[in-house]
Every structure is written in C-alpha cells, then in structure tokens.
Coordinates of C-alpha atoms and ligand atoms in Angstrom, one line a residue:
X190 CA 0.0 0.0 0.0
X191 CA 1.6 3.4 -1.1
X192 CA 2.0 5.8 2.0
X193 CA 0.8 9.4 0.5
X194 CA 2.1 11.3 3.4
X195 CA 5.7 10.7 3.9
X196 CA 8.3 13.1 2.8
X197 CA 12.2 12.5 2.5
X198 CA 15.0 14.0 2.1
X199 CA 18.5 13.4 0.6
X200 CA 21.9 14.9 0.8
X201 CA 25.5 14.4 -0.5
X202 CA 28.3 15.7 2.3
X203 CA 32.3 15.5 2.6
X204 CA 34.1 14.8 -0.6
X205 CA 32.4 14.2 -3.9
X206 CA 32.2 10.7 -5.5
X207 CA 31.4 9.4 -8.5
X208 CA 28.0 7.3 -8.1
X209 CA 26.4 9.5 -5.7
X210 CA 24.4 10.7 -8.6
X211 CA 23.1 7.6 -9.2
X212 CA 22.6 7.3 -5.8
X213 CA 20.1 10.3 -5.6
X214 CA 18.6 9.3 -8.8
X215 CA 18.0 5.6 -7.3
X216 CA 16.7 7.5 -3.5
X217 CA 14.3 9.4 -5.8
X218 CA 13.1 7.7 -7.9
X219 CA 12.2 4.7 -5.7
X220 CA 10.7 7.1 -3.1
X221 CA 8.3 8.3 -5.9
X222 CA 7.4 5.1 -6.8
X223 CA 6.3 4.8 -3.4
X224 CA 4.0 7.8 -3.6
X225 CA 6.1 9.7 -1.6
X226 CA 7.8 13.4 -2.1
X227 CA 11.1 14.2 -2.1
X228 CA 13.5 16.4 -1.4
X229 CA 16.7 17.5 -2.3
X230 CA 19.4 19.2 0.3
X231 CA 22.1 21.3 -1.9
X232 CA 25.8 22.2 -0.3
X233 CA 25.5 19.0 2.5
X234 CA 24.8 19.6 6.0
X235 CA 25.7 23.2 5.0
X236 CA 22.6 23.4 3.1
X237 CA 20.4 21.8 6.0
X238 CA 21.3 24.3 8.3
X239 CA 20.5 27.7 5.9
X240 CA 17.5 29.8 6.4
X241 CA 14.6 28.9 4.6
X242 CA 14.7 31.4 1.9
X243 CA 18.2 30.9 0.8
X244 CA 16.4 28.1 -0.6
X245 CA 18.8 25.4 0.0
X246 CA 15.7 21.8 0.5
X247 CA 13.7 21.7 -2.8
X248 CA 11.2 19.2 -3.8
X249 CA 12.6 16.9 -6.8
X250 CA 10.5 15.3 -9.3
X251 CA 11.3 12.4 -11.8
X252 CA 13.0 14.5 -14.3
X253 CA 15.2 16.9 -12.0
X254 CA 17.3 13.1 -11.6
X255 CA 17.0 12.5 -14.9
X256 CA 20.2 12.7 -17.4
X257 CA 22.5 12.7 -14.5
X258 CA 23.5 8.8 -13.9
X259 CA 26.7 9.0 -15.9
X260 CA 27.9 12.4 -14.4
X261 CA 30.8 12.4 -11.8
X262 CA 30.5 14.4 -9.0
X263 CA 27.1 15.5 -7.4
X264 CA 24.6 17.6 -8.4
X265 CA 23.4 18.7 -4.9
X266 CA 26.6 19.3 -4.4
X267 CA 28.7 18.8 -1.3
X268 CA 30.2 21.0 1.5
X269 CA 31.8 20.5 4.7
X270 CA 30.2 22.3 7.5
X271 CA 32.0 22.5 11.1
X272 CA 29.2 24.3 12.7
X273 CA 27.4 20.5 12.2
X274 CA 29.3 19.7 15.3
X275 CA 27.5 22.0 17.6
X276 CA 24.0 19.9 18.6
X277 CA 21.6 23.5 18.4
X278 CA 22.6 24.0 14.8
X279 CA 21.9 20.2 13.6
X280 CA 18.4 20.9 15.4
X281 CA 18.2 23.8 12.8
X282 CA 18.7 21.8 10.6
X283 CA 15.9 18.8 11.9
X284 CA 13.2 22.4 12.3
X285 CA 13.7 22.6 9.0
X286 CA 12.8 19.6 7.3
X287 CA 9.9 19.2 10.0
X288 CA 8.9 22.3 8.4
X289 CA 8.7 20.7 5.2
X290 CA 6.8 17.9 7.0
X291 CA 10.1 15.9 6.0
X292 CA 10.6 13.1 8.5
X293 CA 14.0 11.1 7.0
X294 CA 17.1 12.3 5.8
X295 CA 19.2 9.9 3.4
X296 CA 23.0 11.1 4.1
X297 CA 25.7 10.0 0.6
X298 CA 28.5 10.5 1.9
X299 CA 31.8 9.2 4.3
X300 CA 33.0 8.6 7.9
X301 CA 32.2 12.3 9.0
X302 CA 29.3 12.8 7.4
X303 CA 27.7 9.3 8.7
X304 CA 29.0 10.8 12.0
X305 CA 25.9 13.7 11.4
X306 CA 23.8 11.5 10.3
X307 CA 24.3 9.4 13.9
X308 CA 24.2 13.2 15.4
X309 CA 21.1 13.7 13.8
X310 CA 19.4 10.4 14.5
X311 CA 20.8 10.3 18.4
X312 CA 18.7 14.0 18.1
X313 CA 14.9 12.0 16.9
X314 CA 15.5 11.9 13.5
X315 CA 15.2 9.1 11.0
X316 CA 18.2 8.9 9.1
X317 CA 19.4 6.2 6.4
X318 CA 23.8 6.3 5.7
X319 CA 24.4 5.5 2.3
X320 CA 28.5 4.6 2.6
X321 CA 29.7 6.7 0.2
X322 CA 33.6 8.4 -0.2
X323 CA 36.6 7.4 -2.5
X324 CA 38.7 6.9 0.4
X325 CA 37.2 3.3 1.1
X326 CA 37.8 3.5 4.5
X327 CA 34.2 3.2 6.2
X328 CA 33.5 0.1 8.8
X329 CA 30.0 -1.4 7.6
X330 CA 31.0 -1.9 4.3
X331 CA 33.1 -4.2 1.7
X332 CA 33.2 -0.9 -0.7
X333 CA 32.0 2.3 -0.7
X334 CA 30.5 4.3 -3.2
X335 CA 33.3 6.2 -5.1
X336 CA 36.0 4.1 -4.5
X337 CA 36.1 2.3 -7.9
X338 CA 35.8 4.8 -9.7
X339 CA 38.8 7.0 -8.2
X340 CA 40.8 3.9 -8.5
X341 CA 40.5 3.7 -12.3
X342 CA 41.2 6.9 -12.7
X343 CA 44.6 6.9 -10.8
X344 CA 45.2 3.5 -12.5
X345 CA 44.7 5.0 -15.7
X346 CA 47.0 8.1 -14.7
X347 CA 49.4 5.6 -13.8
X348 CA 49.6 3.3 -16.8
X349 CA 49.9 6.9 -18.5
X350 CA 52.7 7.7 -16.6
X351 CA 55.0 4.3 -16.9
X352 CA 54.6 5.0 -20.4
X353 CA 56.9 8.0 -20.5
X354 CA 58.7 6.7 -17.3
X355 CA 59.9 4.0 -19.6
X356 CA 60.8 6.4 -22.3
X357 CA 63.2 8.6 -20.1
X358 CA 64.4 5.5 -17.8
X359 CA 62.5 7.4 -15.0
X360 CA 60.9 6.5 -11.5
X361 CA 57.9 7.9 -10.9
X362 CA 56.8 9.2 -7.5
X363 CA 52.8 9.3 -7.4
X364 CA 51.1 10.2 -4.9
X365 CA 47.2 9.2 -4.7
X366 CA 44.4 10.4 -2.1
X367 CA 42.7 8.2 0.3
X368 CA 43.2 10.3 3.7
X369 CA 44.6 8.2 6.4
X370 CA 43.9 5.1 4.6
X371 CA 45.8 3.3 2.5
X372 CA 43.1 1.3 0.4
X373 CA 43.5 3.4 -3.1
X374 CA 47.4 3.7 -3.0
X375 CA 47.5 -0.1 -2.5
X376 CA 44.6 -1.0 -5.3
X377 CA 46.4 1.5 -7.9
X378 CA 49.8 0.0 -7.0
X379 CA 49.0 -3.7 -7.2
X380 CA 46.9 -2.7 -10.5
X381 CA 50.0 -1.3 -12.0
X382 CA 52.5 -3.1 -10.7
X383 CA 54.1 -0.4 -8.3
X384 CA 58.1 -1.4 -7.0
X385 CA 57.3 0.3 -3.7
X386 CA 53.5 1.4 -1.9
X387 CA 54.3 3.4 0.8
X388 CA 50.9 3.5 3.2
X389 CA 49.7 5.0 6.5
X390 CA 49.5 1.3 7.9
X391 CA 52.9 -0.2 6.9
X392 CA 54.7 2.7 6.9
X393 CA 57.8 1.7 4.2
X394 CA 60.5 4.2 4.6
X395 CA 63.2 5.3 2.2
X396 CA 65.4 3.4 2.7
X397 CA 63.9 0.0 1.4
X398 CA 62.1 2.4 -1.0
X399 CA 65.5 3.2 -2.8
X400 CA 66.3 -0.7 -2.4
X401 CA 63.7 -1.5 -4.3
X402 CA 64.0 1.5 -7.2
X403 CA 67.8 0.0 -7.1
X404 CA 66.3 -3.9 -7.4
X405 CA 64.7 -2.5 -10.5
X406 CA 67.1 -0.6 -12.1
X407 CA 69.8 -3.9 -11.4
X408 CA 67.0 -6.2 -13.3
X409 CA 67.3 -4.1 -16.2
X410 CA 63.9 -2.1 -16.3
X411 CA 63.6 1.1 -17.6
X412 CA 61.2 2.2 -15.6
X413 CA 60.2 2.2 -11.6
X414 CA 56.8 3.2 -10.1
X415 CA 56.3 4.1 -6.8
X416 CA 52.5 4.9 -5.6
X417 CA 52.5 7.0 -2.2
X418 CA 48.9 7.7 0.0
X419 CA 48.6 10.9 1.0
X420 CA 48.2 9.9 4.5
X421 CA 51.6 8.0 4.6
X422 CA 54.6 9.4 7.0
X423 CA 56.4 10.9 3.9
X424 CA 54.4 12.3 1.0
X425 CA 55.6 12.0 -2.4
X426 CA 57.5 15.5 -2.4
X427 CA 59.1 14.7 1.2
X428 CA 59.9 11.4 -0.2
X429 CA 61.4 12.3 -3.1
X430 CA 63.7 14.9 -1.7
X431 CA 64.9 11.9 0.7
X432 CA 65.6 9.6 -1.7
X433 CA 67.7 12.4 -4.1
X434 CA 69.4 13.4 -1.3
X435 CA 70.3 10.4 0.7
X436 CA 70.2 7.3 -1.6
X437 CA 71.6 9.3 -5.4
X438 CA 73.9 6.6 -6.4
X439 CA 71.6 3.7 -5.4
X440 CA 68.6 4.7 -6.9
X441 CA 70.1 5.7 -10.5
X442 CA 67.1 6.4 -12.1
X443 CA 65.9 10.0 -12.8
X444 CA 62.4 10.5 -10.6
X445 CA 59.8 12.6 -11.1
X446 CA 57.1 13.5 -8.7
X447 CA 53.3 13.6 -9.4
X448 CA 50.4 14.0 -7.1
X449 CA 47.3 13.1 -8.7
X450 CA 45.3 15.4 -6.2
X451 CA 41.7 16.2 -7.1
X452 CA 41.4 14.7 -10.9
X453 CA 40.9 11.6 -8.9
X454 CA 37.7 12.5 -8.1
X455 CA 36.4 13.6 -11.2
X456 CA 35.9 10.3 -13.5
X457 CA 32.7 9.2 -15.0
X458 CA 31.2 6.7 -12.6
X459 CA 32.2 3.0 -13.3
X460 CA 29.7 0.4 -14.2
X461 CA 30.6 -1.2 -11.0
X462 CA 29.8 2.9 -9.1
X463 CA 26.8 3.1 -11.0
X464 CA 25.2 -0.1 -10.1
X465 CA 26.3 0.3 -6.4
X466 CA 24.4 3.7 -6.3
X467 CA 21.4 2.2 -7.6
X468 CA 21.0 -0.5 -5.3
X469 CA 22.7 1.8 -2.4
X470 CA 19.8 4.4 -2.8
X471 CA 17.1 1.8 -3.3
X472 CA 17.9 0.3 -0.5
X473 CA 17.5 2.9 1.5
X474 CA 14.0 3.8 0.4
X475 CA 13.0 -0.4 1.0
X476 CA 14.7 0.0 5.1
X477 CA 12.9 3.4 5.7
X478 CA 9.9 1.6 3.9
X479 CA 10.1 -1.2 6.7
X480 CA 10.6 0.7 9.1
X481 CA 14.2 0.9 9.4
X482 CA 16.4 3.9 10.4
X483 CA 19.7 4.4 12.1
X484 CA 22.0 2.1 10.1
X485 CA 24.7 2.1 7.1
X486 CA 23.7 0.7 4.1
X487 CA 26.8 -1.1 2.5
X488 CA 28.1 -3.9 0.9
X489 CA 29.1 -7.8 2.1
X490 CA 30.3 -9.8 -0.7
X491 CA 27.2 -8.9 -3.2
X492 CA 25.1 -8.5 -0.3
X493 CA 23.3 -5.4 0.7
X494 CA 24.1 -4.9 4.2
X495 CA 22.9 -2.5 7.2
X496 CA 24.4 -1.5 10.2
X497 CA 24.1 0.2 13.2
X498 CA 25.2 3.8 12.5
X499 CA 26.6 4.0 15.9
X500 CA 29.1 1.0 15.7
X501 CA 30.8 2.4 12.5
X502 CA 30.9 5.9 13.5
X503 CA 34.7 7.0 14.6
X504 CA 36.1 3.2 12.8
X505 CA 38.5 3.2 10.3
X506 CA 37.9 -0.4 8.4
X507 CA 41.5 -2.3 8.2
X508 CA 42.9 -2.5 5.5
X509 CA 43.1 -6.2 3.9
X510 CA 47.8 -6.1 4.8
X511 CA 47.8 -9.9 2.4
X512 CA 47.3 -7.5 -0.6
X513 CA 50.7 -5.8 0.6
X514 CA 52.5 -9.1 0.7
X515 CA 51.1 -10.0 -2.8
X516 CA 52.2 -6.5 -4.8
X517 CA 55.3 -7.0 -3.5
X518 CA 55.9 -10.3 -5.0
X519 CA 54.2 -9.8 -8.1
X520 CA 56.5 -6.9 -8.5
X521 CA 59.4 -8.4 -8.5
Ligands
ATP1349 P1 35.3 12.0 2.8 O1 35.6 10.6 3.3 O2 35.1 12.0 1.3 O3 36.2 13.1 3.2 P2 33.5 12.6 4.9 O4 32.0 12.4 5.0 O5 34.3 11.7 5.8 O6 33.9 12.4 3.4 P3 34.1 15.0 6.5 O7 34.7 16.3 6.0 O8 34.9 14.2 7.5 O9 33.9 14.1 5.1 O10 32.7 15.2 7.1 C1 31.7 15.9 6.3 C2 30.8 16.7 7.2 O11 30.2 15.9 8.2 C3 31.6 17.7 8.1 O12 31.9 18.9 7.4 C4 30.6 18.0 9.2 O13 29.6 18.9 8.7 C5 29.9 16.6 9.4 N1 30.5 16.0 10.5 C6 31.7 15.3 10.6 N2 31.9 14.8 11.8 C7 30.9 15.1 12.6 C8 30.5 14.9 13.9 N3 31.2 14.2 14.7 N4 29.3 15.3 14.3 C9 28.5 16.0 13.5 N5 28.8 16.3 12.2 C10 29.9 15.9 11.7

C-alpha cells in the first residue's frame, strides 16, 4: 500500500564521489514510486542548516534526476560544515525539514558525514547512511561508493605515466588520495605493478624504497613506479627529496614527482559505481519503507548490508595487509 504522506529528504556531504548521482537518482526515484515526495538538500549539511529562503531543500520530481546517472560528482553538491558539530545547529537543521513535513534524511556521503547522520538520529531523526567516499575507509561496508571509480582513474593516470617513465628511464613518484587510509594507494599500485606502496599502515620508509628503485634498475627495467597515500609518514615530495638526497647513487634512475590530487575525483562513474548507487539508494527507500532507520547501508560480498550507525561511526575499516605481501611479489 503506497503511503501518500511521507516526505524525504536526501543529501550528499564530505568529498564528492562518483556514483552518488546515481545514488540520488536511485533514492528518488524509488521514493516516488512509493507515492512519496522528495527532497533535495544542496551544499550537504551546509545546506540543511540555511535559512529557509536561501532556498537550499527543494522538492525533486522524476525529471530533475533524470540525465544525471553517468555524471561524476554531485549535483546537490557537497560542503563540509563545522558548525554540524555544535547539537543547536543540527536541530536547525531537523526544524527545517519538520517544516517541510520531511521526516527522514538519506545522508551519501563518508565517515564524518555518517558521524551527522548518527548526530542527527541520536537528536529523533530518522536517518538512512548510504557509505559513500573514494577513500574506502568506512566500517560497515566491503566498498563504498566512489571508490572504484577513483581507483580507475589513478590507475589509468598511472599506466599513463610508466609509459613515458619508460621512455626517459625514469621512476615515478605518485602520490594518490585516500586520507589516512591506505586502500586506493595499495589497489592502484597492485593494478600497476608499483616497486614500492608506501601506506599510512605499513609505513615503508626510504630506505627500502631506494632498495627496491635500485632492485629495478639492477633487473634491467627502464622504468620504476612508486605509488604514495597521502596519509603515509612521507608524501611523495618529502619522499622524493629523501631519496635524491640520501640514496643518489643507489637509486640511479631519474624520478619525477606527481600528485594526482583532485582529478581523482572527477571520473565518469564505473559500471561497478553506478550499479552500487542504484542499489545503495534503493535500499534505502525499501529500510525506511520497513521501518528501518539508524543504520549504514553497505556492501558484504554482493550482499546489501545495514548496520548500526553508531558501531561504524569514529572506525576506520583495516585494510586487507595480504594484498601488501602480494604486490610486492608480483612486483618483483
Ligand atoms: P570524505 O571521506 O570523502 O572526506 P566525509 O564524510 O568523511 O567524506 P568529512 O569532512 O569528514 O567528510 O565530514 C563531512 C561533514 O560531516 C563535516 O563537514 C561536518 O559537517 C559533518 N561531521 C563530521 N563529523 C561530525 C560529527 N562528529 N558530528 C556532527 N557532524 C559531523
């Protein structure tokens, strides 16, 4: 039976990542289905907070999702919003969906952002988390929303840059994002093949950095990739300047520095990004429909998963260290 009177809303907070359009397509467009209305929060908890004539919640029909699926980014756009910690202003933010007769928020977005959606629901609100941030670092979940997408697009930066590497007899020293988690360094430098990963959790330092670069060189490649997180002791720069400095005659090679930075998030969503935000964001509409609130959508195997919002909050999921051991032999 279709329930005429509920009203949600959706959001998109912390970084951008590629699916989350999908996502709000799939939160919409299921909710309507439903018979319900729907809402869209621009600019994040930033947005949820604003006065009501700056405009910020408007209803979305059908075709204000449509066209959008294969579009990175978002197109509520995102914001960070450090007044969000401060409990008066989320209930700002709670009187004005009520206002709206709005009585569940859908939150896209990572760790902090999942963190206000716990704030809100800890404050009476119905929320839904949909797990959602390139850095793939959020307990409840195998992947999160984003994350395959930014991978393939510093894989294919990569692949570009071995090219060229390999023309000059280079190493290359990339850097790629992923906060204090090492999950996209290590999935772009076991996809390409990397000589070194240097991550927040194992913490490689220079010195068996230039051993491997030398190992390298002495097997006769003409090329020598190294992939830094930015989140590891040294970042690429700092690394690089080491490694000139202390370990010239070892290393041999010429080395360039590149940090990949923000073109990381930018790609065009992945099959695999678009079919997560689709069944993310209808999955949310079927727990609210049940009755559900509180919890983390995410992913187990090929399962759609929830959990508690309050035992992922303030987690940082560990990384899977066997991949570590397996790069390094496959790049020998
Ligand atoms: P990404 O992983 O892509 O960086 P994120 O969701 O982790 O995404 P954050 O900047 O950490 O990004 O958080 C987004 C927003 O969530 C913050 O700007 C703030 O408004 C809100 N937020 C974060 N932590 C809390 C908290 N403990 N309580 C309330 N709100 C929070």
């Amino acid at each position: 039976m279709q329930d005429q009177r509920k009203a949600i809303a959706v959001l998109t907070s912390g970084g951008d990542a590629s699916g989350m359009n999908m996502a709000i397509r799939a939160v919409t467009r299921s909710a309507l289905a439903l018979g319900w209305a729907v809402y869209g929060v621009s600019e994040g908890y930033a947005g949820l907070i604003a006065p009501p004539e700056d405009g910020k919640i408007r209803r979305l029909t059908a075709r204000d999702v449509g066209g959008i699926l294969g579009l990175g980014g978002t197109v509520l756009g995102s914001a960070r919003c450090k007044d969000f910690h401060d409990a008066s202003v989320r209930a700002r933010g709670i009187a004005n969906l009520a206002a709206l007769g709005v009585d569940a928020l859908v939150v896209i977005g990572g760790n902090g952002s999942q963190a206000g959606a716990h704030a809100l629901h800890e404050q009476g609100l119905s929320v839904i988390g949909l797990a959602s941030t390139i850095d793939n670092d959020l307990e409840g979940t195998d992947i999160t929303l984003g994350a395959d997408t930014a991978a393939n697009v510093a894989v294919d930066a990569v692949d570009k840059l071995r090219v060229t590497s390999s023309s000059h007899r280079r190493a290359s020293i990339v850097e790629v994002m992923g906060r204090s988690c090492g999950y996209l360094a290590l999935t772009v430098g076991l996809a390409t093949g990397a000589e070194a990963i240097v991550l927040p959790e194992t913490d490689l330092g220079p010195d068996e950095v230039a051993q491997r670069i030398a190992s390298a060189y002495d097997r006769g490649k003409h090329h020598a990739i190294v992939i830094v997180a930015e989140g590891a002791r040294y970042d690429a720069a700092a690394l690089a300047t080491i490694l000139e400095r202390d370990h010239r005659e070892r290393v041999r090679f010429d080395m360039r520095v590149t940090v990949l930075g923000h073109i990381q998030r930018g790609g065009t969503p992945t099959v695999f990004d678009r079919l997560l935000g689709a069944r993310f964001g209808a999955h949310a509409i079927e727990c609210l429909e049940r009755g559900d609130n509180g919890v983390l959508v995410g992913l187990r195997g090929n399962e759609l998963v929830t959990t508690p919002l309050a035992d992922v909050i303030g987690k940082q999921k560990p990384l899977a260290l066997e991949l570590v051991e397996l790069a390094q032999t496959l790049a020998q």
